[in-house]
Amino acid sequence: MKVNGVVYPTPADPRRLLSDHLRHDLGLTGTHVGCEHGVCGCCTVLLDGAPVRSCLLLAVQAEGHEVTTIEGLASDAAPLHPVQQAFHECHGLQCGFCTPGFVLSVVGLLAQHPNPTPEQVDEGIAGNLCRCTGYASIRRAVHRAAELSQK
Amino acid sequence: MKPPPFEYRAPTTVEEACAVLASLEDAKVLAGGQSLVPLLNFRLARPAYIVDINRIAAIDRIYERDGGVAVQALARQAAVEDSEIVARVCPLLTAAVRLVAHRVIRNRGTLCGNLAHADPASELPAVLLALGGHVVARSIRGERVIEADRLFSGVMETALAPDELLVEAWFPASSQPFAVIEESRRHGDFALAGVVRAVDRLALFGVAPTPVLADPRDPARGLQPSGDLEATAEFRLHLVRVLTGKAFAA
Ligand SMILES: Cc1cc2nc3c(=O)[nH]c(=O)nc-3n(C[C@H](O)[C@H](O)[C@H](O)COP(=O)(O)OP(=O)(O)OC[C@H]3O[C@@H](n4cnc5c(N)ncnc54)[C@H](O)[C@@H]3O)c2cc1C
Ligand code: FES
Ligand code: FES
């Protein structure tokens, strides 16, 4: 499987979750793990460009596919991806535990709706839980990310 | 967390998948994994074998057939949500699938897996029942059609045999007026109770071990929903009456 553009061997044990494989085998600890049953959204990564829960995917299932984690999101030319930049500017994070999952979900949201309405923003981030921000600054960050992405 | 040990099989054709399922004791099909993997992670399910169907090519089509829309085994819920065919032929299904979980879950979860899982609080089994659709099951014995009113047999139980693969679900075209309305604690959560209206037919979900058809004039008659931390039985009955009223007001 390819992770952030680098080819890695697939783990031998089929019960290795993709989230654990990324964190423990590849050392990519930017992918966070909260609930391990799909509810919190912290573990969201891109699989062939679309956001999915890495805690609900067996690592063997990613063989032949491309995984993008928060570590691989920004291009080489810019230190931050526009969605990361927007979270930074709008204080879309406090402790940061939920942030990688939000950022990758928002990448998917903006691919679906490049100019999201407030309802589409709420809908798009409803699958991610944040215990700190109260979501207001995250909503602002999503709208800002849409602006930055169009530039 | 770690799923319990299992042996992993990833057949690449439907025929191979059916042969593998027929040859194994205690095997579970893995489609989107959005219900099965949580059960594995919590060790509520401990199958000896996982038969991953995601390597099977060309079983993700959504197409028109017999005046309705057919959705194959690997069509993701997000693809159903975005499908122009579904929006045109069966807009009730488009509306219902948007209520299933969140987009990121729907990117992976399949419609057929949702039906096979048969969660009593799930929207899509009730849509299949309200519209009078069916599923097509395949095994080494051949193919058979299971009508919606025969498919759901209990809480997370269906008429599918352990070695049968659900290859396709078929939904008749939905005519106006239709509605799918539910009440849940948080957006994207499973419903406390919900109703599906297809013209004059009414199906309820979240209030019985399976989705059930009900009389729109007296929708709560004979129901004995369970009560839990989220909602008492009385509250669920109340919701059934209120939501049915809303669905038939249009
Ligand atoms: C956070 C969260 C919220 C959710 N909210 C909702 C909700 O509001 N409403 C709702 O309806 N669902 C909800 N779900 C469940 C989701 O819709 C699942 O995707 C769906 O129930 C199962 O589909 P799957 O493809 O992921 O199947 P899997 O998880 O792969 O399989 C589920 C079961 O079906 C069997 N199975 C799957 N495909 C087949 C097949 N083709 N033939 C035979 N057997 C098969 C499997 O063996 C397993 O027993 C939620 C899930 C999560 C994680
Ligand atoms: S850890 Fe995957 S959704 Fe919570
Ligand atoms: S910033 Fe702390 S959980 Fe979201």
PDB file of C-alpha atoms in Angstrom, chain A residues 14-15 17 20 35-38 44 47 50-53 55-58 60-63 65 105 112 123 126-127, chain B residues 1-6 8 30 33-34 37-38 41-43 52 54-55 82 98 102-108 187:
ATOM      1  CA  PRO A  14      -5.099  -9.464   9.003  1.00  0.00           C
ATOM      2  CA  ARG A  15      -6.499  -8.258  12.293  1.00  0.00           C
ATOM      3  CA  LEU A  17      -6.476  -2.174  11.981  1.00  0.00           C
ATOM      4  CA  ASP A  20      -2.944   0.833  14.472  1.00  0.00           C
ATOM      5  CA  CYS A  35     -13.372   5.461  20.080  1.00  0.00           C
ATOM      6  CA  GLU A  36     -12.458   2.688  17.632  1.00  0.00           C
ATOM      7  CA  HIS A  37     -16.027   2.208  16.535  1.00  0.00           C
ATOM      8  CA  GLY A  38     -16.516   4.944  13.986  1.00  0.00           C
ATOM      9  CA  THR A  44     -10.191   9.752   9.583  1.00  0.00           C
ATOM     10  CA  LEU A  47      -8.352   6.323   1.030  1.00  0.00           C
ATOM     11  CA  ALA A  50     -11.998  10.049  -0.001  1.00  0.00           C
ATOM     12  CA  PRO A  51     -12.197  10.315   3.800  1.00  0.00           C
ATOM     13  CA  VAL A  52     -12.806   7.040   5.672  1.00  0.00           C
ATOM     14  CA  ARG A  53     -12.446   5.809   9.251  1.00  0.00           C
ATOM     15  CA  CYS A  55     -10.304   2.298  12.765  1.00  0.00           C
ATOM     16  CA  LEU A  56     -12.927   0.485  10.666  1.00  0.00           C
ATOM     17  CA  LEU A  57     -10.560  -0.695   7.975  1.00  0.00           C
ATOM     18  CA  LEU A  58      -8.234  -3.661   8.181  1.00  0.00           C
ATOM     19  CA  VAL A  60      -4.748  -5.558   4.568  1.00  0.00           C
ATOM     20  CA  GLN A  61      -7.719  -3.918   2.884  1.00  0.00           C
ATOM     21  CA  ALA A  62      -5.561  -0.913   1.968  1.00  0.00           C
ATOM     22  CA  GLU A  63      -3.242  -3.052  -0.162  1.00  0.00           C
ATOM     23  CA  HIS A  65      -4.665   1.649  -2.464  1.00  0.00           C
ATOM     24  CA  SER A 105     -13.138  15.174   6.731  1.00  0.00           C
ATOM     25  CA  GLN A 112     -18.078  17.418  -2.588  1.00  0.00           C
ATOM     26  CA  GLU A 123     -23.679  18.195   7.913  1.00  0.00           C
ATOM     27  CA  ALA A 126     -21.343  16.245  12.152  1.00  0.00           C
ATOM     28  CA  GLY A 127     -19.409  12.973  12.138  1.00  0.00           C
TER      29      GLY A 127
ATOM     30  CA  MET B   1      -8.196  -2.371  20.410  1.00  0.00           C
ATOM     31  CA  LYS B   2      -7.708  -5.388  18.299  1.00  0.00           C
ATOM     32  CA  PRO B   3     -10.243  -7.613  16.614  1.00  0.00           C
ATOM     33  CA  PRO B   4     -10.166 -11.246  17.757  1.00  0.00           C
ATOM     34  CA  PRO B   5      -8.116 -13.600  15.570  1.00  0.00           C
ATOM     35  CA  PHE B   6      -9.695 -14.718  12.315  1.00  0.00           C
ATOM     36  CA  TYR B   8      -8.866 -13.679   6.135  1.00  0.00           C
ATOM     37  CA  LEU B  30     -16.976  -8.089   5.114  1.00  0.00           C
ATOM     38  CA  GLY B  33     -17.088  -2.847   7.578  1.00  0.00           C
ATOM     39  CA  GLN B  34     -18.984   0.051   9.154  1.00  0.00           C
ATOM     40  CA  VAL B  37     -15.566  -3.942  12.273  1.00  0.00           C
ATOM     41  CA  PRO B  38     -16.998  -2.150  15.351  1.00  0.00           C
ATOM     42  CA  ASN B  41     -13.249  -4.287  17.753  1.00  0.00           C
ATOM     43  CA  PHE B  42     -15.572  -4.735  20.720  1.00  0.00           C
ATOM     44  CA  ARG B  43     -15.298  -8.502  20.315  1.00  0.00           C
ATOM     45  CA  ASP B  52     -13.752  -9.684   2.313  1.00  0.00           C
ATOM     46  CA  ASN B  54     -14.047  -5.670  -1.595  1.00  0.00           C
ATOM     47  CA  ARG B  55     -11.644  -7.289  -4.095  1.00  0.00           C
ATOM     48  CA  ASP B  82     -24.983  10.915  -5.345  1.00  0.00           C
ATOM     49  CA  ARG B  98     -28.737  10.886   3.689  1.00  0.00           C
ATOM     50  CA  HIS B 102     -22.340  10.554   8.240  1.00  0.00           C
ATOM     51  CA  ARG B 103     -20.809  11.097   4.841  1.00  0.00           C
ATOM     52  CA  VAL B 104     -17.444   9.643   5.893  1.00  0.00           C
ATOM     53  CA  ILE B 105     -19.195   6.444   7.054  1.00  0.00           C
ATOM     54  CA  ARG B 106     -21.271   6.376   3.867  1.00  0.00           C
ATOM     55  CA  ASN B 107     -18.069   6.637   1.791  1.00  0.00           C
ATOM     56  CA  ARG B 108     -17.340   3.095   2.884  1.00  0.00           C
ATOM     57  CA  HIS B 187     -27.589  14.195  13.687  1.00  0.00           C
TER      58      HIS B 187
END
